Amino acid sequence: MNHSPPGFASRTLTKCTLTHLAQSADLNHQGDVSGFVIFRLIDHAAWVATLEQSNGPTATRAVKRMEFLNRVKEGALLHAYARIEQVNNTSIEVCVKVTATYWTGWADSPEDVPEPPTPVASADLVFVAIDSTGTPRPATPVPATRSSSEDLHRQRSTGSGKRPPGRPGKISH
């Protein structure tokens, strides 16, 4: 099922979708999902998109615009859609839209269909590509036709990729 907001599906730059189930720990004193929880989801989705786009670490530099559109109740599935809007020398501009999906019935009921997604929030953020010392570095775009999993497969099949330290065949964390 594609939950992408209109206009997000046709872009070629990096996109990221994250989903979060709104739980009781996410609620404020009024019983709504806290704005902090929604913003954290926005920041995280934008960050993941910039990691892939810049092929390395990034940090949030600025929130240019943030808008909360509708209240969210417990049990909603929050979907954050991040899309790279522009890649500059060291910075990356990201647009994020959040929607909520509510279910109306039980799993064994024929009426169990999701309601149409409700717009929840939107934001424009700026991230900066950084090196290991936190210094800005070039935000080199990743080609839109190649995914990181394809790169990894190519490296493994040609032997050009190095495995991380640790046991053979295991990824160390």
PDB file of C-alpha atoms in Angstrom:
ATOM      1  CA  MET A   1       0.000   0.000   0.000  1.00  0.00           C
ATOM      2  CA  ASN A   2       1.472   3.378  -1.013  1.00  0.00           C
ATOM      3  CA  HIS A   3       0.866   6.082   1.578  1.00  0.00           C
ATOM      4  CA  SER A   4       2.961   8.722  -0.205  1.00  0.00           C
ATOM      5  CA  PRO A   5       1.441  12.194  -0.177  1.00  0.00           C
ATOM      6  CA  PRO A   6       0.705  13.702  -3.604  1.00  0.00           C
ATOM      7  CA  GLY A   7       3.828  14.923  -5.385  1.00  0.00           C
ATOM      8  CA  PHE A   8       6.240  12.710  -3.466  1.00  0.00           C
ATOM      9  CA  ALA A   9       6.105   9.651  -5.734  1.00  0.00           C
ATOM     10  CA  SER A  10       7.713  11.080  -8.877  1.00  0.00           C
ATOM     11  CA  ARG A  11      10.965  12.519  -7.463  1.00  0.00           C
ATOM     12  CA  THR A  12      14.355  10.938  -8.182  1.00  0.00           C
ATOM     13  CA  LEU A  13      16.350  12.200  -5.184  1.00  0.00           C
ATOM     14  CA  THR A  14      16.539  10.176  -1.984  1.00  0.00           C
ATOM     15  CA  LYS A  15      13.310   9.545  -0.100  1.00  0.00           C
ATOM     16  CA  CYS A  16      12.668   7.858   3.238  1.00  0.00           C
ATOM     17  CA  THR A  17       9.496   6.626   4.911  1.00  0.00           C
ATOM     18  CA  LEU A  18       9.326   5.832   8.631  1.00  0.00           C
ATOM     19  CA  THR A  19       6.271   4.548  10.500  1.00  0.00           C
ATOM     20  CA  HIS A  20       5.520   4.860  14.212  1.00  0.00           C
ATOM     21  CA  LEU A  21       2.599   3.424  16.199  1.00  0.00           C
ATOM     22  CA  ALA A  22       1.289   6.093  18.592  1.00  0.00           C
ATOM     23  CA  GLN A  23       1.273   4.562  22.079  1.00  0.00           C
ATOM     24  CA  SER A  24       0.318   5.773  25.545  1.00  0.00           C
ATOM     25  CA  ALA A  25       3.913   6.870  26.293  1.00  0.00           C
ATOM     26  CA  ASP A  26       3.641   9.309  23.355  1.00  0.00           C
ATOM     27  CA  LEU A  27       0.628  11.167  24.762  1.00  0.00           C
ATOM     28  CA  ASN A  28       0.539  14.557  26.442  1.00  0.00           C
ATOM     29  CA  HIS A  29      -1.762  15.514  29.349  1.00  0.00           C
ATOM     30  CA  GLN A  30      -4.658  16.094  26.916  1.00  0.00           C
ATOM     31  CA  GLY A  31      -4.490  12.585  25.457  1.00  0.00           C
ATOM     32  CA  ASP A  32      -2.993  13.667  22.132  1.00  0.00           C
ATOM     33  CA  VAL A  33       0.339  12.563  20.699  1.00  0.00           C
ATOM     34  CA  SER A  34       2.909  15.117  21.844  1.00  0.00           C
ATOM     35  CA  GLY A  35       4.348  17.508  19.281  1.00  0.00           C
ATOM     36  CA  PHE A  36       7.786  16.392  20.447  1.00  0.00           C
ATOM     37  CA  VAL A  37       7.047  12.815  19.323  1.00  0.00           C
ATOM     38  CA  ILE A  38       5.942  14.045  15.905  1.00  0.00           C
ATOM     39  CA  PHE A  39       8.970  16.316  15.559  1.00  0.00           C
ATOM     40  CA  ARG A  40      11.321  13.494  16.588  1.00  0.00           C
ATOM     41  CA  LEU A  41       9.814  11.336  13.820  1.00  0.00           C
ATOM     42  CA  ILE A  42      10.248  14.201  11.320  1.00  0.00           C
ATOM     43  CA  ASP A  43      13.873  14.770  12.310  1.00  0.00           C
ATOM     44  CA  HIS A  44      14.654  11.053  12.180  1.00  0.00           C
ATOM     45  CA  ALA A  45      13.102  10.538   8.719  1.00  0.00           C
ATOM     46  CA  ALA A  46      14.935  13.585   7.353  1.00  0.00           C
ATOM     47  CA  TRP A  47      18.205  12.408   8.900  1.00  0.00           C
ATOM     48  CA  VAL A  48      17.951   8.925   7.337  1.00  0.00           C
ATOM     49  CA  ALA A  49      17.231  10.451   3.907  1.00  0.00           C
ATOM     50  CA  THR A  50      20.268  12.752   4.195  1.00  0.00           C
ATOM     51  CA  LEU A  51      22.527   9.876   5.283  1.00  0.00           C
ATOM     52  CA  GLU A  52      21.718   8.039   2.079  1.00  0.00           C
ATOM     53  CA  GLN A  53      21.850  11.158  -0.081  1.00  0.00           C
ATOM     54  CA  SER A  54      25.251  12.313   1.216  1.00  0.00           C
ATOM     55  CA  ASN A  55      26.695   8.822   1.642  1.00  0.00           C
ATOM     56  CA  GLY A  56      27.746   9.565   5.220  1.00  0.00           C
ATOM     57  CA  PRO A  57      26.978  11.323   8.506  1.00  0.00           C
ATOM     58  CA  THR A  58      24.843  14.449   8.685  1.00  0.00           C
ATOM     59  CA  ALA A  59      23.567  16.745  11.420  1.00  0.00           C
ATOM     60  CA  THR A  60      20.448  18.885  11.713  1.00  0.00           C
ATOM     61  CA  ARG A  61      21.401  22.513  11.038  1.00  0.00           C
ATOM     62  CA  ALA A  62      18.037  24.294  10.973  1.00  0.00           C
ATOM     63  CA  VAL A  63      14.292  23.874  10.964  1.00  0.00           C
ATOM     64  CA  LYS A  64      13.133  26.379   8.361  1.00  0.00           C
ATOM     65  CA  ARG A  65       9.428  25.645   8.787  1.00  0.00           C
ATOM     66  CA  MET A  66       7.347  23.430  11.069  1.00  0.00           C
ATOM     67  CA  GLU A  67       3.573  23.158  10.986  1.00  0.00           C
ATOM     68  CA  PHE A  68       1.234  20.945  13.004  1.00  0.00           C
ATOM     69  CA  LEU A  69      -1.992  20.359  11.071  1.00  0.00           C
ATOM     70  CA  ASN A  70      -4.173  17.930  13.060  1.00  0.00           C
ATOM     71  CA  ARG A  71      -4.305  16.247  16.452  1.00  0.00           C
ATOM     72  CA  VAL A  72      -3.265  12.600  16.698  1.00  0.00           C
ATOM     73  CA  LYS A  73      -4.756  10.030  19.073  1.00  0.00           C
ATOM     74  CA  GLU A  74      -3.299   6.849  20.531  1.00  0.00           C
ATOM     75  CA  GLY A  75      -3.334   3.902  18.145  1.00  0.00           C
ATOM     76  CA  ALA A  76      -2.690   5.910  15.002  1.00  0.00           C
ATOM     77  CA  LEU A  77       0.003   4.794  12.604  1.00  0.00           C
ATOM     78  CA  LEU A  78       2.148   7.849  11.919  1.00  0.00           C
ATOM     79  CA  HIS A  79       3.889   7.836   8.535  1.00  0.00           C
ATOM     80  CA  ALA A  80       6.745  10.302   7.982  1.00  0.00           C
ATOM     81  CA  TYR A  81       7.759  10.878   4.359  1.00  0.00           C
ATOM     82  CA  ALA A  82      11.083  12.652   3.872  1.00  0.00           C
ATOM     83  CA  ARG A  83      12.181  13.874   0.464  1.00  0.00           C
ATOM     84  CA  ILE A  84      15.430  15.596  -0.464  1.00  0.00           C
ATOM     85  CA  GLU A  85      14.566  18.921  -2.071  1.00  0.00           C
ATOM     86  CA  GLN A  86      18.023  20.330  -2.782  1.00  0.00           C
ATOM     87  CA  VAL A  87      21.662  19.345  -2.358  1.00  0.00           C
ATOM     88  CA  ASN A  88      24.109  22.229  -1.936  1.00  0.00           C
ATOM     89  CA  ASN A  89      27.869  22.234  -1.330  1.00  0.00           C
ATOM     90  CA  THR A  90      27.713  20.937   2.266  1.00  0.00           C
ATOM     91  CA  SER A  91      24.010  21.233   3.094  1.00  0.00           C
ATOM     92  CA  ILE A  92      20.924  19.249   2.167  1.00  0.00           C
ATOM     93  CA  GLU A  93      17.372  20.617   2.275  1.00  0.00           C
ATOM     94  CA  VAL A  94      14.636  18.154   3.194  1.00  0.00           C
ATOM     95  CA  CYS A  95      10.839  18.340   3.155  1.00  0.00           C
ATOM     96  CA  VAL A  96       8.966  16.002   5.507  1.00  0.00           C
ATOM     97  CA  LYS A  97       5.229  15.316   5.613  1.00  0.00           C
ATOM     98  CA  VAL A  98       3.527  13.255   8.309  1.00  0.00           C
ATOM     99  CA  THR A  99       0.163  11.520   7.996  1.00  0.00           C
ATOM    100  CA  ALA A 100      -1.851   9.406  10.435  1.00  0.00           C
ATOM    101  CA  THR A 101      -3.830   6.295   9.558  1.00  0.00           C
ATOM    102  CA  TYR A 102      -6.540   4.980  11.859  1.00  0.00           C
ATOM    103  CA  TRP A 103      -8.179   1.553  11.631  1.00  0.00           C
ATOM    104  CA  THR A 104     -11.956   1.340  12.004  1.00  0.00           C
ATOM    105  CA  GLY A 105     -12.594  -2.302  12.893  1.00  0.00           C
ATOM    106  CA  TRP A 106     -11.164  -5.636  13.963  1.00  0.00           C
ATOM    107  CA  ALA A 107      -8.900  -7.883  11.906  1.00  0.00           C
ATOM    108  CA  ASP A 108     -11.614 -10.545  11.503  1.00  0.00           C
ATOM    109  CA  SER A 109     -14.236  -8.026  10.415  1.00  0.00           C
ATOM    110  CA  PRO A 110     -14.971  -7.159   6.763  1.00  0.00           C
ATOM    111  CA  GLU A 111     -15.312  -3.520   7.851  1.00  0.00           C
ATOM    112  CA  ASP A 112     -11.651  -3.451   8.893  1.00  0.00           C
ATOM    113  CA  VAL A 113     -10.300  -0.925   6.444  1.00  0.00           C
ATOM    114  CA  PRO A 114      -8.016   2.003   7.138  1.00  0.00           C
ATOM    115  CA  GLU A 115      -9.498   5.459   6.973  1.00  0.00           C
ATOM    116  CA  PRO A 116      -7.879   7.794   4.434  1.00  0.00           C
ATOM    117  CA  PRO A 117      -4.588   9.219   5.762  1.00  0.00           C
ATOM    118  CA  THR A 118      -4.980  12.399   7.817  1.00  0.00           C
ATOM    119  CA  PRO A 119      -2.341  15.124   7.312  1.00  0.00           C
ATOM    120  CA  VAL A 120      -0.608  15.655  10.662  1.00  0.00           C
ATOM    121  CA  ALA A 121       2.450  17.860  10.138  1.00  0.00           C
ATOM    122  CA  SER A 122       4.925  19.166   7.604  1.00  0.00           C
ATOM    123  CA  ALA A 123       8.389  20.637   7.944  1.00  0.00           C
ATOM    124  CA  ASP A 124      11.367  21.889   5.982  1.00  0.00           C
ATOM    125  CA  LEU A 125      14.779  21.150   7.491  1.00  0.00           C
ATOM    126  CA  VAL A 126      18.413  21.759   6.593  1.00  0.00           C
ATOM    127  CA  PHE A 127      21.099  19.187   7.342  1.00  0.00           C
ATOM    128  CA  VAL A 128      24.862  19.509   6.965  1.00  0.00           C
ATOM    129  CA  ALA A 129      27.092  16.659   5.835  1.00  0.00           C
ATOM    130  CA  ILE A 130      29.874  16.215   8.411  1.00  0.00           C
ATOM    131  CA  ASP A 131      33.103  14.260   8.718  1.00  0.00           C
ATOM    132  CA  SER A 132      34.327  12.309  11.763  1.00  0.00           C
ATOM    133  CA  THR A 133      35.370  15.535  13.534  1.00  0.00           C
ATOM    134  CA  GLY A 134      32.015  17.253  12.958  1.00  0.00           C
ATOM    135  CA  THR A 135      33.437  19.545  10.273  1.00  0.00           C
ATOM    136  CA  PRO A 136      31.220  20.204   7.230  1.00  0.00           C
ATOM    137  CA  ARG A 137      32.154  18.095   4.206  1.00  0.00           C
ATOM    138  CA  PRO A 138      30.842  17.988   0.629  1.00  0.00           C
ATOM    139  CA  ALA A 139      27.297  16.609   0.442  1.00  0.00           C
ATOM    140  CA  THR A 140      28.016  14.388  -2.540  1.00  0.00           C
ATOM    141  CA  PRO A 141      24.752  13.146  -4.033  1.00  0.00           C
ATOM    142  CA  VAL A 142      24.202   9.433  -4.507  1.00  0.00           C
ATOM    143  CA  PRO A 143      23.133   8.542  -8.071  1.00  0.00           C
ATOM    144  CA  ALA A 144      19.357   8.063  -8.169  1.00  0.00           C
ATOM    145  CA  THR A 145      19.601   4.854 -10.213  1.00  0.00           C
ATOM    146  CA  ARG A 146      21.634   2.882  -7.696  1.00  0.00           C
ATOM    147  CA  SER A 147      20.749   1.783  -4.187  1.00  0.00           C
ATOM    148  CA  SER A 148      23.153   1.121  -1.346  1.00  0.00           C
ATOM    149  CA  SER A 149      22.056  -2.533  -1.294  1.00  0.00           C
ATOM    150  CA  GLU A 150      23.012  -2.840  -4.978  1.00  0.00           C
ATOM    151  CA  ASP A 151      26.404  -1.287  -4.171  1.00  0.00           C
ATOM    152  CA  LEU A 152      26.924  -3.758  -1.320  1.00  0.00           C
ATOM    153  CA  HIS A 153      25.960  -6.709  -3.545  1.00  0.00           C
ATOM    154  CA  ARG A 154      28.339  -5.502  -6.285  1.00  0.00           C
ATOM    155  CA  GLN A 155      31.207  -5.108  -3.785  1.00  0.00           C
ATOM    156  CA  ARG A 156      30.659  -8.578  -2.342  1.00  0.00           C
ATOM    157  CA  SER A 157      30.354 -10.265  -5.740  1.00  0.00           C
ATOM    158  CA  THR A 158      33.512  -8.596  -7.094  1.00  0.00           C
ATOM    159  CA  GLY A 159      35.456  -8.820  -3.838  1.00  0.00           C
ATOM    160  CA  SER A 160      36.036  -5.061  -3.787  1.00  0.00           C
ATOM    161  CA  GLY A 161      34.216  -4.479  -0.509  1.00  0.00           C
ATOM    162  CA  LYS A 162      35.931  -4.969   2.832  1.00  0.00           C
ATOM    163  CA  ARG A 163      34.118  -6.671   5.659  1.00  0.00           C
ATOM    164  CA  PRO A 164      34.067  -4.843   8.958  1.00  0.00           C
ATOM    165  CA  PRO A 165      36.320  -6.150  11.731  1.00  0.00           C
ATOM    166  CA  GLY A 166      34.925  -9.118  13.618  1.00  0.00           C
ATOM    167  CA  ARG A 167      34.097 -12.688  12.783  1.00  0.00           C
ATOM    168  CA  PRO A 168      34.000 -13.584   9.075  1.00  0.00           C
ATOM    169  CA  GLY A 169      30.521 -13.109   7.664  1.00  0.00           C
ATOM    170  CA  LYS A 170      29.310 -11.171  10.688  1.00  0.00           C
ATOM    171  CA  ILE A 171      28.677  -7.464  10.849  1.00  0.00           C
ATOM    172  CA  SER A 172      30.031  -5.898  14.038  1.00  0.00           C
ATOM    173  CA  HIS A 173      28.086  -3.132  15.689  1.00  0.00           C
TER     174      HIS A 173
END
